[in-house]
Coordinates of C-alpha atoms in Angstrom, one line a residue:
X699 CA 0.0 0.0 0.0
X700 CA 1.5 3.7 -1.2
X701 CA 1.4 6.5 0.8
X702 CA -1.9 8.5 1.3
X703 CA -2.3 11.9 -0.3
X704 CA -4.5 14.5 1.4
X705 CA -7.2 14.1 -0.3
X706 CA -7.4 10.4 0.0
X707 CA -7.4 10.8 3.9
X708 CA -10.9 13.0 4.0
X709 CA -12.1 9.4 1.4
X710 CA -10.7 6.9 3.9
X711 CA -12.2 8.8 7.1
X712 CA -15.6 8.9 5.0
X713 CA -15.2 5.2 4.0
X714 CA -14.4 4.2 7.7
X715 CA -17.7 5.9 9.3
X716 CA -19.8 4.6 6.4
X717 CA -18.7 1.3 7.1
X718 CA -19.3 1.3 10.8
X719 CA -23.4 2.6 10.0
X720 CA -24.0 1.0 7.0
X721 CA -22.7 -2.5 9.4
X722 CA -25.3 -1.3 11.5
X723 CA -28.2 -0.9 9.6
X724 CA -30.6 -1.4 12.5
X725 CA -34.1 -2.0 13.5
X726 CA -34.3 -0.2 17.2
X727 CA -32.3 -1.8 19.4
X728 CA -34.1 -3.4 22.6
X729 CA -33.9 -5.9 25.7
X730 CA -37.4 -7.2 27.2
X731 CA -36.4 -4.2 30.4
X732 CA -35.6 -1.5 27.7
X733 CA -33.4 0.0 25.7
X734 CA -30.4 -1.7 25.3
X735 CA -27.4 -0.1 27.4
X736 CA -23.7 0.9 26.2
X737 CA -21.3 2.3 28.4
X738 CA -17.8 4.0 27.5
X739 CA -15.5 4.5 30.4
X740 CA -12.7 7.7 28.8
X741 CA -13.9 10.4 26.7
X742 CA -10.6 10.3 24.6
X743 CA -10.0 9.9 20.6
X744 CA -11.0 6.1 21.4
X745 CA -14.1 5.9 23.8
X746 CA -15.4 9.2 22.1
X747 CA -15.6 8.1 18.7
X748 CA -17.0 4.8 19.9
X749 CA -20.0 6.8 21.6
X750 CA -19.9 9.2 18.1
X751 CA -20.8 6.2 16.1
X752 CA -22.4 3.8 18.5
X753 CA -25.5 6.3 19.0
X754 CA -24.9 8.1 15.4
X755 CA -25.5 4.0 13.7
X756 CA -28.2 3.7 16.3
X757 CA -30.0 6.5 17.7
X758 CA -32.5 4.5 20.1
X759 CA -29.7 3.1 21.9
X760 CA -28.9 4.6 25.9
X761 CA -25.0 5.4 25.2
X762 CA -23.4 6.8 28.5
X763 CA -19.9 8.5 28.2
X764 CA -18.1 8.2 31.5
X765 CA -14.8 11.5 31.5
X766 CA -13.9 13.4 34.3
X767 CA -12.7 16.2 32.3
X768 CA -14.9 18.9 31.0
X769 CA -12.9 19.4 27.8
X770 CA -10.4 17.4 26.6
X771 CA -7.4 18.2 25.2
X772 CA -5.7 15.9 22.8
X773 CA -1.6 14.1 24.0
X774 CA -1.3 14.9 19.8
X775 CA -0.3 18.2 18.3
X776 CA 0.4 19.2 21.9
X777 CA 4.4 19.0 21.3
X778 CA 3.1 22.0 18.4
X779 CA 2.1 23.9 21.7
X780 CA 5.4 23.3 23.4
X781 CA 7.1 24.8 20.0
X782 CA 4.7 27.5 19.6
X783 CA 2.9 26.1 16.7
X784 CA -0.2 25.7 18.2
X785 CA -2.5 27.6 20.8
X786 CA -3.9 25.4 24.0
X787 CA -7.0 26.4 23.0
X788 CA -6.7 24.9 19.6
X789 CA -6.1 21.7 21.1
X790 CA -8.9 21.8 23.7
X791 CA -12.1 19.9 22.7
X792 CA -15.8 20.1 24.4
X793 CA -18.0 17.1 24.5
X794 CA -21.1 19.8 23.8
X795 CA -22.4 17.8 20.2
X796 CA -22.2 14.6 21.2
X797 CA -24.2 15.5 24.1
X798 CA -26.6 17.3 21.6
X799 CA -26.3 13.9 19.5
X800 CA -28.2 12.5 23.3
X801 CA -25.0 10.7 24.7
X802 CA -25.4 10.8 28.3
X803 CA -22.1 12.6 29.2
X804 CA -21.0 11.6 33.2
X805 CA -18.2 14.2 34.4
X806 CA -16.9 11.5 37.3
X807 CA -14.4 8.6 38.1
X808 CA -15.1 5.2 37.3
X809 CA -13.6 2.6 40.2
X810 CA -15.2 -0.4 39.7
X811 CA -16.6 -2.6 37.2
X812 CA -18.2 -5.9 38.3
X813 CA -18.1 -7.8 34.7
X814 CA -20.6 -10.4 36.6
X815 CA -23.6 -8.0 36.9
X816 CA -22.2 -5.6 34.4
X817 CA -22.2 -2.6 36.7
X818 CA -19.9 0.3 37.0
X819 CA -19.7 2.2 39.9
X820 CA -18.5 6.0 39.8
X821 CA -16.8 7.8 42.8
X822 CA -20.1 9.9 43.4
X823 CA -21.9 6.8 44.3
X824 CA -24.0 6.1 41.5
X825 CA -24.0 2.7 39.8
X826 CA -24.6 1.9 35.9
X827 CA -25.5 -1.1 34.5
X828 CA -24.6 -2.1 31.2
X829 CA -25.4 -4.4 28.3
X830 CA -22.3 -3.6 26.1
X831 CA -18.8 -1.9 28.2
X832 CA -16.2 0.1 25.9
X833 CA -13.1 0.1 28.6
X834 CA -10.5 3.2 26.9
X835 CA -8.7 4.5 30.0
X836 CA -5.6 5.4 28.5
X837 CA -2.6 5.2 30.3
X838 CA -1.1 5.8 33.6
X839 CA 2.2 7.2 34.9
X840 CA 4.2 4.4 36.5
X841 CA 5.7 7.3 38.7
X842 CA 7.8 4.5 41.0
X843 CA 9.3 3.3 37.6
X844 CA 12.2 6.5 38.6
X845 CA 13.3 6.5 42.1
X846 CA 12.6 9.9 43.8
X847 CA 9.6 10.7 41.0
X848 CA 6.4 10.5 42.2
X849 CA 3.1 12.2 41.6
X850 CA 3.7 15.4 44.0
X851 CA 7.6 15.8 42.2
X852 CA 5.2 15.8 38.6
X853 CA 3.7 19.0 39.7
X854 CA 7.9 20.5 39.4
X855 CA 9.2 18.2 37.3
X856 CA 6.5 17.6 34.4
X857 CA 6.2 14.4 32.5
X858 CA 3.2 15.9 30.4
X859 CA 2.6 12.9 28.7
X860 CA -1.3 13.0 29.8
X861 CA -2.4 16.2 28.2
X862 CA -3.4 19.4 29.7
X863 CA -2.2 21.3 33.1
X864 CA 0.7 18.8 32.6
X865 CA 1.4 20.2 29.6
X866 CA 0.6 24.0 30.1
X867 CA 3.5 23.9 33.0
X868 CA 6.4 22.2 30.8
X869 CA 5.9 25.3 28.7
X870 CA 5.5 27.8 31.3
X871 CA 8.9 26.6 33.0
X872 CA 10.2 26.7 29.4
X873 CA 8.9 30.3 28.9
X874 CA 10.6 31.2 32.2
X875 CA 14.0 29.1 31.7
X876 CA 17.3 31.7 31.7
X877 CA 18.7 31.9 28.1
X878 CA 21.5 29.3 28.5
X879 CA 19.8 26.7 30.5
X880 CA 19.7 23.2 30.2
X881 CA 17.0 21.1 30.1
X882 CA 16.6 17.2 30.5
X883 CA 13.8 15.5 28.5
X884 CA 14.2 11.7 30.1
X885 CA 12.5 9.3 27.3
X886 CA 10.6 6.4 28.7
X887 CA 11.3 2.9 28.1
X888 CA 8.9 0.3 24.9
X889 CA 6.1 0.0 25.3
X890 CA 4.5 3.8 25.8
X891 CA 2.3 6.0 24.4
X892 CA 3.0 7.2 20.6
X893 CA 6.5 5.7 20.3
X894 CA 7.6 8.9 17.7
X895 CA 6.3 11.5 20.4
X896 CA 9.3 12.0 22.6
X897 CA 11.5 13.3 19.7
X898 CA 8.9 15.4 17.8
X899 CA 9.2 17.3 21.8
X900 CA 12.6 17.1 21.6
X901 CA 12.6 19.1 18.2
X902 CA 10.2 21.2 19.2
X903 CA 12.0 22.6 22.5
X904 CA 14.5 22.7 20.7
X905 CA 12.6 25.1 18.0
X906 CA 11.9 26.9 21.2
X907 CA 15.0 27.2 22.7
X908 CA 16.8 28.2 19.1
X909 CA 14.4 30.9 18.5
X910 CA 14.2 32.4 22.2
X911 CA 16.5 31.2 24.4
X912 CA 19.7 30.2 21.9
X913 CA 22.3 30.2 24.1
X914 CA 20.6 27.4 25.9
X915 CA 20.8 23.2 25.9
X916 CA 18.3 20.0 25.3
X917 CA 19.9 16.8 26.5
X918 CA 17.6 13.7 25.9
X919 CA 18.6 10.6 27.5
X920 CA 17.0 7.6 26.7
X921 CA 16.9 4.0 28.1
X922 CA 16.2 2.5 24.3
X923 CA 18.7 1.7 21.7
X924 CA 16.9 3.3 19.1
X925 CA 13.7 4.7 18.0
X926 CA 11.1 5.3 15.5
X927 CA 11.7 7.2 12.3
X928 CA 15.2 8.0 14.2
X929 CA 17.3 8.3 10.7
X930 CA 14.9 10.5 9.5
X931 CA 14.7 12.9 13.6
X932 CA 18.5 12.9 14.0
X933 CA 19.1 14.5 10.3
X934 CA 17.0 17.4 11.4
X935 CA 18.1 17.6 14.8
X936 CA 21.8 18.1 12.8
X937 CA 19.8 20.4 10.0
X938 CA 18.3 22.8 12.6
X939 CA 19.4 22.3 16.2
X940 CA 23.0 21.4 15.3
X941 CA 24.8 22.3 19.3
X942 CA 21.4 22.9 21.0
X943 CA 20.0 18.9 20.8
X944 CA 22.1 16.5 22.8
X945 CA 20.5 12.4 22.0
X946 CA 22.2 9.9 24.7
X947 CA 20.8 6.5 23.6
X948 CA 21.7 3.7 25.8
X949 CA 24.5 1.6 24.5
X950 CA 26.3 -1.6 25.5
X951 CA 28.5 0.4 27.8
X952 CA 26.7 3.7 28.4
X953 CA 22.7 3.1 30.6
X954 CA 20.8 6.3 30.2
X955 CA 18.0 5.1 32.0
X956 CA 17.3 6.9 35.3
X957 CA 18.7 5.5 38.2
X958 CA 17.2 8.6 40.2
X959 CA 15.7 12.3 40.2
X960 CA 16.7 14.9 42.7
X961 CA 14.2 17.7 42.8
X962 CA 15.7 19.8 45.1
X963 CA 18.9 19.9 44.1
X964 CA 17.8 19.9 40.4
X965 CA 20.0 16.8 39.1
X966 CA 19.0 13.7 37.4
X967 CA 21.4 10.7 37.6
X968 CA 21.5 7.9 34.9
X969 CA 22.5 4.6 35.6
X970 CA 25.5 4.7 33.9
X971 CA 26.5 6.9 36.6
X972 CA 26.3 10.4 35.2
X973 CA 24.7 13.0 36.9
X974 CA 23.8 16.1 34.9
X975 CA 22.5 19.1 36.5
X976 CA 19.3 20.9 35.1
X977 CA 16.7 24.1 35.0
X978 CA 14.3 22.2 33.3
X979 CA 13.8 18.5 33.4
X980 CA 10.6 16.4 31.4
X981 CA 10.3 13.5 32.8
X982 CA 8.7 10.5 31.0
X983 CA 8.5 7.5 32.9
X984 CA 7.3 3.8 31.9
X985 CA 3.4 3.5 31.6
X986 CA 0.6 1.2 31.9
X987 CA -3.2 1.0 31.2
X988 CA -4.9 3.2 32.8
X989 CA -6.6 2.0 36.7
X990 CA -9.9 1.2 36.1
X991 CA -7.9 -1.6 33.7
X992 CA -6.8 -3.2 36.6
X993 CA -9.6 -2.5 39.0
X994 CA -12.1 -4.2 36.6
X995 CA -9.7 -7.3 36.1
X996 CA -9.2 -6.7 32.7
X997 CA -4.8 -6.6 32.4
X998 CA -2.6 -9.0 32.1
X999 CA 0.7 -7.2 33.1
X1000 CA 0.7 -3.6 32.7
X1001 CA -2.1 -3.8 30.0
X1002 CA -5.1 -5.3 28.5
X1003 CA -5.2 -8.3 26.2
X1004 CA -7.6 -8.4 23.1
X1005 CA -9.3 -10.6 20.9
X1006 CA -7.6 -8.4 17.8
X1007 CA -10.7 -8.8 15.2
X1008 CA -13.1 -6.9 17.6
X1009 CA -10.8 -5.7 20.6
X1010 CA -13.1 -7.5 23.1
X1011 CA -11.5 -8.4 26.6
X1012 CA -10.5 -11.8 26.7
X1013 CA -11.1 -11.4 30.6
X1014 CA -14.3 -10.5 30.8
X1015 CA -17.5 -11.0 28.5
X1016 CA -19.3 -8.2 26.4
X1017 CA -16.6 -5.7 27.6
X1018 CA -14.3 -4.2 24.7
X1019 CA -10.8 -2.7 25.5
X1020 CA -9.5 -0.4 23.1
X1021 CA -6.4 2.5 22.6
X1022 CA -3.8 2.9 24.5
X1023 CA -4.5 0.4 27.0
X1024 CA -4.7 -2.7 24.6
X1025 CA -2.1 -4.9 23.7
X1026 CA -2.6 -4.0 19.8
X1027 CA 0.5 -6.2 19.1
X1028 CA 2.2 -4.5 16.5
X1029 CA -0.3 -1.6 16.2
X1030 CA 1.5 1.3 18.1
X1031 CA -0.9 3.2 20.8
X1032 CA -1.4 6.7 19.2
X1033 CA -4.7 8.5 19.1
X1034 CA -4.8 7.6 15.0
X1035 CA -4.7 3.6 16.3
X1036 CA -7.1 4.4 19.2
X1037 CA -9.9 6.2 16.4
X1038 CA -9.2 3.5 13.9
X1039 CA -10.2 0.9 16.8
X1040 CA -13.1 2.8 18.4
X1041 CA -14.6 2.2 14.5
X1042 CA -13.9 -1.5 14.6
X1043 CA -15.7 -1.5 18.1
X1044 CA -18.5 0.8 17.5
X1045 CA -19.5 -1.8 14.7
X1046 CA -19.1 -4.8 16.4
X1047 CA -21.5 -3.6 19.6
X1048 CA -24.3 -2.5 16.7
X1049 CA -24.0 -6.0 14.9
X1050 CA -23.8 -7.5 17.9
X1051 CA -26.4 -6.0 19.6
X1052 CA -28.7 -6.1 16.2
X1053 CA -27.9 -9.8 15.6
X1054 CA -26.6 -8.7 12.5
X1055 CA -23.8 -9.8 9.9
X1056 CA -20.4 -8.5 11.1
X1057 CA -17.6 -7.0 8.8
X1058 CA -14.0 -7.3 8.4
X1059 CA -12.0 -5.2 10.4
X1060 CA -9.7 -2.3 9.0
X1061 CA -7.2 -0.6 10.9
X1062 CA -4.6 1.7 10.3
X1063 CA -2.5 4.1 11.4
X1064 CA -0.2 7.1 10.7
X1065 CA 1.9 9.0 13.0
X1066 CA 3.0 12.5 11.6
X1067 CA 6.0 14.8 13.6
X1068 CA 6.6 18.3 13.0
X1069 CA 10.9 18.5 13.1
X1070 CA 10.3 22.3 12.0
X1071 CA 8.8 24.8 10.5
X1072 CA 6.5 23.3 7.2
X1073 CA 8.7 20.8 7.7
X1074 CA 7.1 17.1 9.2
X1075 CA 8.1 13.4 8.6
X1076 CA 5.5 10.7 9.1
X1077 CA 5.3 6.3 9.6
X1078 CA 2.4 4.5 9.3
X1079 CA 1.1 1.1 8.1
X1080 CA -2.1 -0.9 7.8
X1081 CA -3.2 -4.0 10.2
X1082 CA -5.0 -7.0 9.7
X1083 CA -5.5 -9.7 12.4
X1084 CA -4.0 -13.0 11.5
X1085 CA -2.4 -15.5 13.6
X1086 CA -3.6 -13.7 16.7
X1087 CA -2.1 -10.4 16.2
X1088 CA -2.6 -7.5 14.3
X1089 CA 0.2 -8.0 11.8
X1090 CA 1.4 -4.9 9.9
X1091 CA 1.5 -4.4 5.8
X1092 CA 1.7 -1.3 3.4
X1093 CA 4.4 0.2 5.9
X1094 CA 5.9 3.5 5.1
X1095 CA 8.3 5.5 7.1
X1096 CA 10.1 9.5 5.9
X1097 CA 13.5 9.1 5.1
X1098 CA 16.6 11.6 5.2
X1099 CA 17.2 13.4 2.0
X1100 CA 13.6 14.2 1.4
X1101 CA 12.9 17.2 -0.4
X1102 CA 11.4 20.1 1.4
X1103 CA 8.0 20.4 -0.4
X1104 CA 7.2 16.7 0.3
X1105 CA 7.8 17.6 4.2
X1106 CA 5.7 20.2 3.6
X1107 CA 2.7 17.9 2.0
X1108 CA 3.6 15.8 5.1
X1109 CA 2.8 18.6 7.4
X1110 CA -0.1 20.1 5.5
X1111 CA -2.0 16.3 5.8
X1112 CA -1.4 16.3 9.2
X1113 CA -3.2 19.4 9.7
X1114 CA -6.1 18.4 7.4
X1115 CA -5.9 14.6 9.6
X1116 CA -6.0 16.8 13.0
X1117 CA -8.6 18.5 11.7
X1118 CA -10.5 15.4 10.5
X1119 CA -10.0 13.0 13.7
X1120 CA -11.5 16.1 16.0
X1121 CA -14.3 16.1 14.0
X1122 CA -14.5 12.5 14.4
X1123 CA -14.1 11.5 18.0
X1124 CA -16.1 14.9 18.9
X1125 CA -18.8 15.1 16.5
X1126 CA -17.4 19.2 16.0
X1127 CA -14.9 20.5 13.6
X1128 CA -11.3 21.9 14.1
X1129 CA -10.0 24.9 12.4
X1130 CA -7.1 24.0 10.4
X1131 CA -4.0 26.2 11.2
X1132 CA -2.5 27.4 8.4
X1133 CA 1.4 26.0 7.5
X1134 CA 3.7 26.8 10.3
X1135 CA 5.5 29.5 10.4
X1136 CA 8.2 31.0 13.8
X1137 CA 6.4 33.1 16.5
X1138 CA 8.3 35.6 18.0

């Protein structure tokens, strides 16, 4: 499989969502006590997008979206905040039109699921029953993964790999940073969410720091060996932040894992040894499924295994796990796979539910990262289950030596696909921001 073009993303989204109703193609939906009941614990690109099309495919159905958060703002595009590219607000969603669409939106926790009487209980008290559970927590911090991190040292030293305040801090302690600083982004260790996402940040603080702050440093240090699309990251970290970007990958004599943080006295330690004194420090730890996961019985290690036609638990019946939390085998977690799934899902429950003929799933994803101005390299590939696991075909991945106008296609689709997933998961549209050009 080539490449997609722009225009052939806006046909494949169409496709996708015609596939999932058309699958549907319902008579109303009922149990002998009622209408029958679907409820989708995280309001993120995929529990969203399964209540989109769950309730858009059939409108008689009782859908319930359990989120905490008012608005949501998307772990995607939000390295374009750290590197100016993008306002917050432009990467802040409201779940107003799926509530118009009459999704029953629950601003609360969920902390527990009994699979056996398919109820959830929320912190407030209130119980839900279900028919049909969508399970998309996302992830969690693993915070005792570094010694001396924890969830108080987060609120100095941000990880800001769950979107939002998390997120708005790294940049104001970046905005506030002395011209000649240093600063420490700590990459976590496989698996984690959107394996490409920790170098996009790094070139973006680093597109930060050259345009502000120049006289100032980015050392990454990373536990890994390598990492995705890195020929194509570490030519433009020479092209553009030649002296300002600093990669330590582990090697077989050098461990730049974190052996500890020291908040106080502003240090980071790897366990190789070295300690390295900082102004600003990102911290990513290892992650895992998000709580509920575990509090509902639904992991096997740090995350959740799936039958990988449907992504339904195989630890608990008529309960679906999907996104980051999955073990999607070789499907990466990124908010493309998480939408792709949530369609898979959403048709499965309406066949299901319909005793109706089910379709063969499609997935796919694409994972673009903005390196600089107009300038964005991509990976992506296609998944099909066989032999258990979603097995990857049609791979594609930017290379060095590209010429400038295709990086600038690149970063002009994944405007338009930003534009087109928000619309998707929220039932609203995005503006599209124009190509990117240096603030300041």
């Amino acid at each position: 499989m080539s490449e997609l073009s722009r225009r052939d993303f806006a046909k494949l989204a169409g496709a996708a969502g015609a596939s999932v109703l058309a699958g549907s193609s319902l008579a109303p939906i009922a149990y002998a006590q009622g209408r029958a009941k679907v409820v989708i614990i995280g309001g993120g690109p995929g529990g969203a997008t399964v209540a989109h099309y769950v309730k858009k495919g059939a409108p008689e159905l009782d859908v319930t979206l359990i989120e905490v958060n008012r608005r949501f703002t998307t772990c995607f595009f939000s390295n374009l905040y750290l590197g100016g590219f993008r306002s917050f607000d432009s990467i802040t969603h409201s779940y107003s039109n799926l509530r118009k669409m009459g999704i029953k939106i629950v601003r609360d926790w969920a902390t527990s699921v009994d699979t056996s009487k398919r109820v959830v209980s929320l912190r407030s008290g209130k119980k839900l029953s279900y028919d049909k559970l969508v399970v998309s927590p996302g992830i969690d911090i693993k915070y005792d993964s570094v010694p001396g991190y924890s969830v108080k040292v987060a609120q100095t030293l941000p990880h800001a790999w769950q979107a939002g305040p998390q997120t708005q801090l790294l940049k104001r302690q970046l905005t506030k940073m002395r011209n000649g600083g240093v600063v420490v982004l700590a990459a976590p260790p496989n698996p984690y969410r959107c394996p490409p996402g920790p170098y996009e940040r790094a070139a973006m603080i680093a597109h930060y720091l050259k345009t502000h702050k120049p006289k100032s440093k980015l050392i990454v240090l990373d536990p890994k060996k390598s990492f995705s699309k890195q020929p194509a990251f570490m030519e433009a970290y020479g092209k553009y932040y030649k002296g300002i970007i600093d990669v330590r990958l582990t090697t077989e004599i050098d461990n730049f894992a974190l052996a500890r943080v020291d908040p106080r006295a502003r240090m980071v330690e790897t366990k190789s040894g070295e300690k390295i004194k900082f102004d600003v420090a990102n911290i990513v730890p290892a992650q895992r499924a998000g709580q509920i996961a575990f509090k509902a019985g639904l992991t096997q290690g740090d995350w959740c295994p799936v039958v990988p036609d449907t992504f339904a638990s195989t630890k608990a019946k008529d309960v679906y796990v999907l996104g980051d939390a999955s073990v999607a085998t070789q499907m990466p977690k990124s908010g493309f796979s998480a939408n792709s799934q949530a369609r898979v899902v959403a048709s499965d429950i309406l066949a299901a539910l319909a005793k109706k003929e089910k379709f063969a799933p499609r997935f796919r994803n694409t994972c673009w990262s903005l390196v600089a101005p107009n300038d964005s390299i991509k990976v992506g590939a296609s998944y099909k289950p066989e032999g258990g696991i979603l097995k990857a075909s049609g791979g594609f991945v930017s290379k060095p030596g590209e010429t400038a106008e295709v990086r600038r296609q690149n970063y002009l689709e994944s405007v338009d696909w930003y534009a087109g997933i928000v619309t998707d998961v929220f039932a609203k549209s995005a503006p599209a921001k124009k190509p990117a050009r240096k603030k300041g």
